[in-house]
Protein backbone atom coordinates (compact mmCIF):
# COMPACT_ATOMS: atom_id res chain seq x y z
CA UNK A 1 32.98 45.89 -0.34
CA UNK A 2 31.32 48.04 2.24
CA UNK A 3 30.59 51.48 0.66
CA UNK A 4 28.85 54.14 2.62
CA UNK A 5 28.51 57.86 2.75
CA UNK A 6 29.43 60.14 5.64
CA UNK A 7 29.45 64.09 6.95
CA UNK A 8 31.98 66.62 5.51
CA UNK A 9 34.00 68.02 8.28
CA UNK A 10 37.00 70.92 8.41
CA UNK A 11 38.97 67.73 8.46
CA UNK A 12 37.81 65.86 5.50
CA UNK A 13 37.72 69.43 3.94
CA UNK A 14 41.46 69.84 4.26
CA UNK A 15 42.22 66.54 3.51
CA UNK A 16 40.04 66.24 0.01
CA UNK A 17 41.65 69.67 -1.10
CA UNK A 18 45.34 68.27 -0.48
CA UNK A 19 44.35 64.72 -2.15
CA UNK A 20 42.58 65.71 -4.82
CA UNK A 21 45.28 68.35 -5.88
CA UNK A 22 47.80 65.48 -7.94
CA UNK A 23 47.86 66.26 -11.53
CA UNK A 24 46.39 62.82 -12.74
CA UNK A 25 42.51 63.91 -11.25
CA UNK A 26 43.32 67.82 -11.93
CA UNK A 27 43.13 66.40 -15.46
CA UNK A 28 39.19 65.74 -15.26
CA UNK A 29 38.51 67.61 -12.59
CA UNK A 30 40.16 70.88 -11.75
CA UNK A 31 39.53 72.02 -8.28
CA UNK A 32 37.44 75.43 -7.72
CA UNK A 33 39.25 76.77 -4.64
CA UNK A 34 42.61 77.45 -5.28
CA UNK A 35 43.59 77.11 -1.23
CA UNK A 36 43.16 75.47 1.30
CA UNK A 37 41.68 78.59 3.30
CA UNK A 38 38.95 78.89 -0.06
CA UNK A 39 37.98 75.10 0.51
CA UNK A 40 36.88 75.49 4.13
CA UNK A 41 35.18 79.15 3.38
CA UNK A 42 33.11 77.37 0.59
CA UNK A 43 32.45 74.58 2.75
CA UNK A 44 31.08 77.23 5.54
CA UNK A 45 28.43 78.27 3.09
CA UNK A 46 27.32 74.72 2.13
CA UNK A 47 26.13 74.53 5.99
CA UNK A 48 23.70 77.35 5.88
CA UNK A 49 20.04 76.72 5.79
CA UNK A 50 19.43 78.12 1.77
CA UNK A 51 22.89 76.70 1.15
CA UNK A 52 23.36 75.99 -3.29
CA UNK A 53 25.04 73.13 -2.77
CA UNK A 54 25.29 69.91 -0.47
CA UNK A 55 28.10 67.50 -0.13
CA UNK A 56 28.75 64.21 1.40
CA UNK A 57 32.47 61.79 2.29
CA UNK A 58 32.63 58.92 0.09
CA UNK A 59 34.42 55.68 2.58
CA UNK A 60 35.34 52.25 2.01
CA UNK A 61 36.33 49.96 3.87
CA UNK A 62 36.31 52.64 7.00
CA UNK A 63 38.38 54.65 4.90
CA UNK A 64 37.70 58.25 3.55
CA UNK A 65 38.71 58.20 -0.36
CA UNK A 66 36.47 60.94 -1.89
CA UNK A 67 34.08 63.71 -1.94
CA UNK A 68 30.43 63.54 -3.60
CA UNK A 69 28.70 66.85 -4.02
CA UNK A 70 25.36 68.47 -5.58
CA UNK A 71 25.91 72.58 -6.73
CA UNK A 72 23.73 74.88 -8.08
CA UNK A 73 20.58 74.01 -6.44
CA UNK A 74 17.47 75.69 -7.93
CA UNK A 75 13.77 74.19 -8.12
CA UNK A 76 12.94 76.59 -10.99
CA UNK A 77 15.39 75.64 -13.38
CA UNK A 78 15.85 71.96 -15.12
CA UNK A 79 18.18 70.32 -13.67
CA UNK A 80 17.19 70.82 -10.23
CA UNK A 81 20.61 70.41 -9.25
CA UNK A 82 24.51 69.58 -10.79
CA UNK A 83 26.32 66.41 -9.79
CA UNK A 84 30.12 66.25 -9.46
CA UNK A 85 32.45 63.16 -7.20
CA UNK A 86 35.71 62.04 -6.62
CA UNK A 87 37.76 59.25 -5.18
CA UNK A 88 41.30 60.91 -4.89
CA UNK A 89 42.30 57.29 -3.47
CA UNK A 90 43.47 55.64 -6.94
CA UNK A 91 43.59 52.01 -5.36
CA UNK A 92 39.50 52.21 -5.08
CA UNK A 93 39.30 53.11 -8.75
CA UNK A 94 38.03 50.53 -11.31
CA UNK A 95 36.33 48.81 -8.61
CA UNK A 96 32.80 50.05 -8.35
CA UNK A 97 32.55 52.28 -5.43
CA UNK A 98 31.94 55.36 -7.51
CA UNK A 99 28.49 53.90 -8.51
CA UNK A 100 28.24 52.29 -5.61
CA UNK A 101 28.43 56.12 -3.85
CA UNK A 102 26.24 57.60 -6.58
CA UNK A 103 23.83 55.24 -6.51
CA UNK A 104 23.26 55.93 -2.39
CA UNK A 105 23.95 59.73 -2.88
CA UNK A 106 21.00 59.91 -5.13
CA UNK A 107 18.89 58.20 -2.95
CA UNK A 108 20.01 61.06 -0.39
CA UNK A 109 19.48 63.70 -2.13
CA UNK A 110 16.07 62.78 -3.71
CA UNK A 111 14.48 62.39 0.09
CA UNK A 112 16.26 65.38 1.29
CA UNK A 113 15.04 68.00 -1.51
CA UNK A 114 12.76 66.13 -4.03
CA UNK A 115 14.55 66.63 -6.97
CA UNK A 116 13.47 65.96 -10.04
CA UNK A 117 16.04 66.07 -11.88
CA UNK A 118 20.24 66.18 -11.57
CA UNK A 119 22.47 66.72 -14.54
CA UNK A 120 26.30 66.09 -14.37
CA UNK A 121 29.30 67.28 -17.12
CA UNK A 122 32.32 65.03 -17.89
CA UNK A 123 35.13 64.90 -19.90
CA UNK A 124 34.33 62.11 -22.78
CA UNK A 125 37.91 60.79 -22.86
CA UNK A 126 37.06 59.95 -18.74
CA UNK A 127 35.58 56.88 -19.53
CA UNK A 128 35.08 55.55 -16.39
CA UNK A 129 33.20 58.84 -15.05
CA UNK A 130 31.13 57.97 -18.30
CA UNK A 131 30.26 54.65 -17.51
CA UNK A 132 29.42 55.66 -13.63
CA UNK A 133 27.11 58.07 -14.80
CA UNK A 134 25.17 55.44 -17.39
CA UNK A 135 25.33 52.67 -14.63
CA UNK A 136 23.35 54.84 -12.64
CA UNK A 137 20.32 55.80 -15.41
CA UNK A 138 22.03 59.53 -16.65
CA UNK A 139 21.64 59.91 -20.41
CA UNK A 140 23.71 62.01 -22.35
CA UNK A 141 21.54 64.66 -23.79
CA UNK A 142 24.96 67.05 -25.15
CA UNK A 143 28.20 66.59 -26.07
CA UNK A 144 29.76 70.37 -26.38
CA UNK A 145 33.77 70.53 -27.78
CA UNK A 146 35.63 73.45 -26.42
CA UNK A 147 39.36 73.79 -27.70
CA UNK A 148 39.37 70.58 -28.81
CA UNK A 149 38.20 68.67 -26.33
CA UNK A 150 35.10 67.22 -25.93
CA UNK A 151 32.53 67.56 -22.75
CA UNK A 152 28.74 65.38 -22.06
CA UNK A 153 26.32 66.60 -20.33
CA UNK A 154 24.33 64.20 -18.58
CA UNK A 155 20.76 64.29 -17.35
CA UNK A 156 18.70 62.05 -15.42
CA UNK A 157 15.16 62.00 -13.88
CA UNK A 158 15.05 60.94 -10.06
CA UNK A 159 10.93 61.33 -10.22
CA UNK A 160 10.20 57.50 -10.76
CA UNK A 161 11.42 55.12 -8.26
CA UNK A 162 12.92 52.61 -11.20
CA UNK A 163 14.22 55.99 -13.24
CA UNK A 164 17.28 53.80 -12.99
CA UNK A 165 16.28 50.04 -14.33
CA UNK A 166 14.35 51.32 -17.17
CA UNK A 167 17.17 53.57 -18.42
CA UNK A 168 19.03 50.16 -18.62
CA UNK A 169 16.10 48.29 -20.48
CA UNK A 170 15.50 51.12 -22.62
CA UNK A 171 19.15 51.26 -23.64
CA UNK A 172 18.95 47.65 -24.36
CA UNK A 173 16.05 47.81 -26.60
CA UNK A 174 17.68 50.30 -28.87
CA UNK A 175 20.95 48.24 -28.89
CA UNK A 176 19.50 45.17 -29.97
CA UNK A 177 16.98 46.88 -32.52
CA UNK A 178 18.67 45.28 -36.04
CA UNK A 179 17.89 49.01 -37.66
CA UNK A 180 20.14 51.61 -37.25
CA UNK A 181 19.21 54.22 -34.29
CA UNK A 182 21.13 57.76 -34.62
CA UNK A 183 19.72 60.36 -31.97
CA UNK A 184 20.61 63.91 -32.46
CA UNK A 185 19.95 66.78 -29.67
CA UNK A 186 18.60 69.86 -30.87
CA UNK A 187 22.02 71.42 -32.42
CA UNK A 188 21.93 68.68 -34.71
CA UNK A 189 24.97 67.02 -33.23
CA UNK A 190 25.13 63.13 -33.05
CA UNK A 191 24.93 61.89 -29.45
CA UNK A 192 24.21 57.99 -29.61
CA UNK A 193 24.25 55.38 -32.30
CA UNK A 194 23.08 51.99 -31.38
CA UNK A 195 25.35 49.16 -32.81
CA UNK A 196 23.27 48.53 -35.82
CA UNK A 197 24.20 52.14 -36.87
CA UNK A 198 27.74 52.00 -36.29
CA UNK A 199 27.71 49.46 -38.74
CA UNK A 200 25.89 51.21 -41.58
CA UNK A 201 27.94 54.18 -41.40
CA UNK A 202 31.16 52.67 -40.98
CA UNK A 203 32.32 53.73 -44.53
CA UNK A 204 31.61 57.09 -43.40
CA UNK A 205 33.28 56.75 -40.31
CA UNK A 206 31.03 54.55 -38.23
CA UNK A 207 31.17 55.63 -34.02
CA UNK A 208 33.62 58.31 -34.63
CA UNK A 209 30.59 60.16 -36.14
CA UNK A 210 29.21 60.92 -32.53
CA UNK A 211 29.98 64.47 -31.73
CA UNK A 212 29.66 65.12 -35.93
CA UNK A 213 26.69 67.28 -36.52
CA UNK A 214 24.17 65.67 -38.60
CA UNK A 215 23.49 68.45 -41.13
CA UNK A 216 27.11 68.60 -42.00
CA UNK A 217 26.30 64.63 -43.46
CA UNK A 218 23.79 65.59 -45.83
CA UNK A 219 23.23 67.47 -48.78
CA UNK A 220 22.16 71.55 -48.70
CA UNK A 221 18.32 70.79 -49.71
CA UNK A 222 18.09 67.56 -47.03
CA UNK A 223 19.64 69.70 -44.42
CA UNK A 224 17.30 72.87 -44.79
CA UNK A 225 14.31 69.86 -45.04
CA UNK A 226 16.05 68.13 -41.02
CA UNK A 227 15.64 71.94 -39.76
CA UNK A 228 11.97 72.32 -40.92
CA UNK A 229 10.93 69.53 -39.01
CA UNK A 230 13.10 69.75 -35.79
CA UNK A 231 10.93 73.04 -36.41
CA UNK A 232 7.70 71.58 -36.72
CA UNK A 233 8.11 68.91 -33.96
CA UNK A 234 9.03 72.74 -31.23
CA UNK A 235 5.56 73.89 -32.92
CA UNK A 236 3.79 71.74 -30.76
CA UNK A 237 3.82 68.49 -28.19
CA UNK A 238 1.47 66.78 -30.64
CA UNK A 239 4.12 67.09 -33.40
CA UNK A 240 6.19 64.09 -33.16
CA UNK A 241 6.66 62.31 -36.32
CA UNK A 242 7.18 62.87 -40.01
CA UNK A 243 7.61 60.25 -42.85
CA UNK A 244 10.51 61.25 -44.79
CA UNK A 245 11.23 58.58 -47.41
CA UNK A 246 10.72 54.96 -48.74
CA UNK A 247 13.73 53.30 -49.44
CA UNK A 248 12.55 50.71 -52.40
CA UNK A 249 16.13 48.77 -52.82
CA UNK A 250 15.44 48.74 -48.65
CA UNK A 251 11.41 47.76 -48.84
CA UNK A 252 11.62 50.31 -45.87
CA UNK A 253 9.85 53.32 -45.41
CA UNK A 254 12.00 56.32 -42.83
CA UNK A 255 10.40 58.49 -40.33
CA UNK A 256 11.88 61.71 -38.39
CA UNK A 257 10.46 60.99 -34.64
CA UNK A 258 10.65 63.85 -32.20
CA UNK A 259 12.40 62.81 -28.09
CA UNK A 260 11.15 64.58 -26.05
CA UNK A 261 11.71 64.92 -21.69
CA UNK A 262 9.05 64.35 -18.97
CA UNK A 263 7.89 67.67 -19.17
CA UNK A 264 7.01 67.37 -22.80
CA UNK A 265 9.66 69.96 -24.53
CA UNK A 266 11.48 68.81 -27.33
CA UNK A 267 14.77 67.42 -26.85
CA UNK A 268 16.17 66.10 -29.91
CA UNK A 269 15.13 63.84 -32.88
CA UNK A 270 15.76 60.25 -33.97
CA UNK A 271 15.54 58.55 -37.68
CA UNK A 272 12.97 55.22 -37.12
CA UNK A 273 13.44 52.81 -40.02
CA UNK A 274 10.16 50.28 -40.29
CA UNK A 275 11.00 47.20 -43.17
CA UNK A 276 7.76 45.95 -44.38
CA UNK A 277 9.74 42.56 -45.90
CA UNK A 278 7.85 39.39 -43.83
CA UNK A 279 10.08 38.18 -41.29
CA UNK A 280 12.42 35.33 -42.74
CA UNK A 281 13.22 33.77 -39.25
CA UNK A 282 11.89 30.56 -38.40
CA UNK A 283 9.47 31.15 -35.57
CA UNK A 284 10.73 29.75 -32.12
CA UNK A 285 14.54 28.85 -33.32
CA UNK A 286 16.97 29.00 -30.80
CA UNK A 287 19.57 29.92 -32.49
């Protein structure tokens, strides 16, 4: 399918805002101008030279179905720039074009203003906005709950040309890792668990502990001992790992390993398990 980006006119303006207003897409994404007069005024101020914001048409086809937009735009502050889209034209959905559109639009906006880095919010129960922001390298760094229901915040890093691919690979090499991976920001909530950790904890609850803050799983004195080293690891950039524990039943010994972004602050924390049992595969079986 032929996918491409075009210029926001008065047109498209008018036509997003009376799209985009049914109550199915008003559910994930409520609409900042309230009229139709609002719409065009804010799109007035995207034209001007130190406009905050910068949007382009999403077509398909040769048709217009959607709006793809960057807000906020400020090279002091991390991200450089907010991400938000649309397709109000339900018969494109499930089809790819959204990453198809995000893909090109971050292309765009990378040789326009040399971003660094974008961030983007959804709605967790919008599963497809979820899996159009991870197709296209964002990683959820938050998940915030307000009355109930529960926001990400993605982030992702447009400063290496193949940000994108190795966001895949590394995702892969923490799903396939046969020890449980649980990565925590720094509020101590539970953001990712590779399979291998779903697994362990599924007595306690297994994926539906993502969102769960980690302290809450522990006892008083192991709690207070998780905040002295998240507190340790903001000390300093050279303070990334603690060993915790050796788990004899296990023959593993645990580690507390600080994440941190490209600019070296600390951005959450991760439990590495290491087994020191030799390997009982047979080299080379393909099996």
């Amino acid at each position: 399918m032929n996918v491409y980006l075009g210029d926001r006119t008065a047109d498209t303006v008018i036509t997003y805002f009376n799209a985009a207003g049914n109550d199915i897409i008003k559910k994930f994404l409520p609409q900042k101008a309230k009229t139709v007069e609002k719409a065009l005024e804010d799109y007035e101020q995207s034209l001007l030279p130190d406009a905050k914001s910068y949007g382009r048409t999403i077509w398909a086809e040769n048709k217009y179905i959607g709006d793809i937009w960057c807000y906020c735009i400020d090279f002091n502050e991390t991200p450089n720039a907010m991400i938000s889209y649309c397709i109000f034209n339900t018969d494109y959905w499930g089809k790819g074009v959204m990453t198809t559109a995000l893909k090109l639009f971050l292309k765009e906006i990378y040789d326009r203003y040399g971003f660094k880095t974008v961030g983007a919010f959804t709605y967790m129960e919008n599963v497809s906005s979820v899996r159009v922001l991870e197709k296209c390298g964002f990683n959820c760094l938050e998940k915030i709950s307000e009355e109930g229901i529960i926001s990400g915040y993605y982030q992702r890093y447009l400063s290496q040309e193949n940000h994108m691919e190795l966001s895949q690979f590394f995702r892969s090499i923490v799903d396939q890792d046969r020890c449980g991976v649980v990565i925590c920001n720094l509020r101590h909530e539970i953001i990712y668990m590779n399979p291998a950790a779903v697994n362990r904890y599924v007595k306690w609850g297994g994926a539906k502990l993502i969102g769960k803050n980690l302290l809450s799983c522990h006892n008083k004195k192991s709690a207070e001992m998780i905040k002295r080293i998240v507190c340790w690891f903001g000390e300093g950039r050279e303070n990334n790992m603690v060993y915790t524990a050796h788990n004899e039943k296990e023959n593993k010994d645990v580690y507390m390993v600080a994440l941190r972004g490209d600019d070296g602050e600390l951005i959450g924390y991760y439990e590495k398990h290491e087994y020191r049992d030799r390997e009982k595969m047979e080299p080379y079986r393909f099996e």
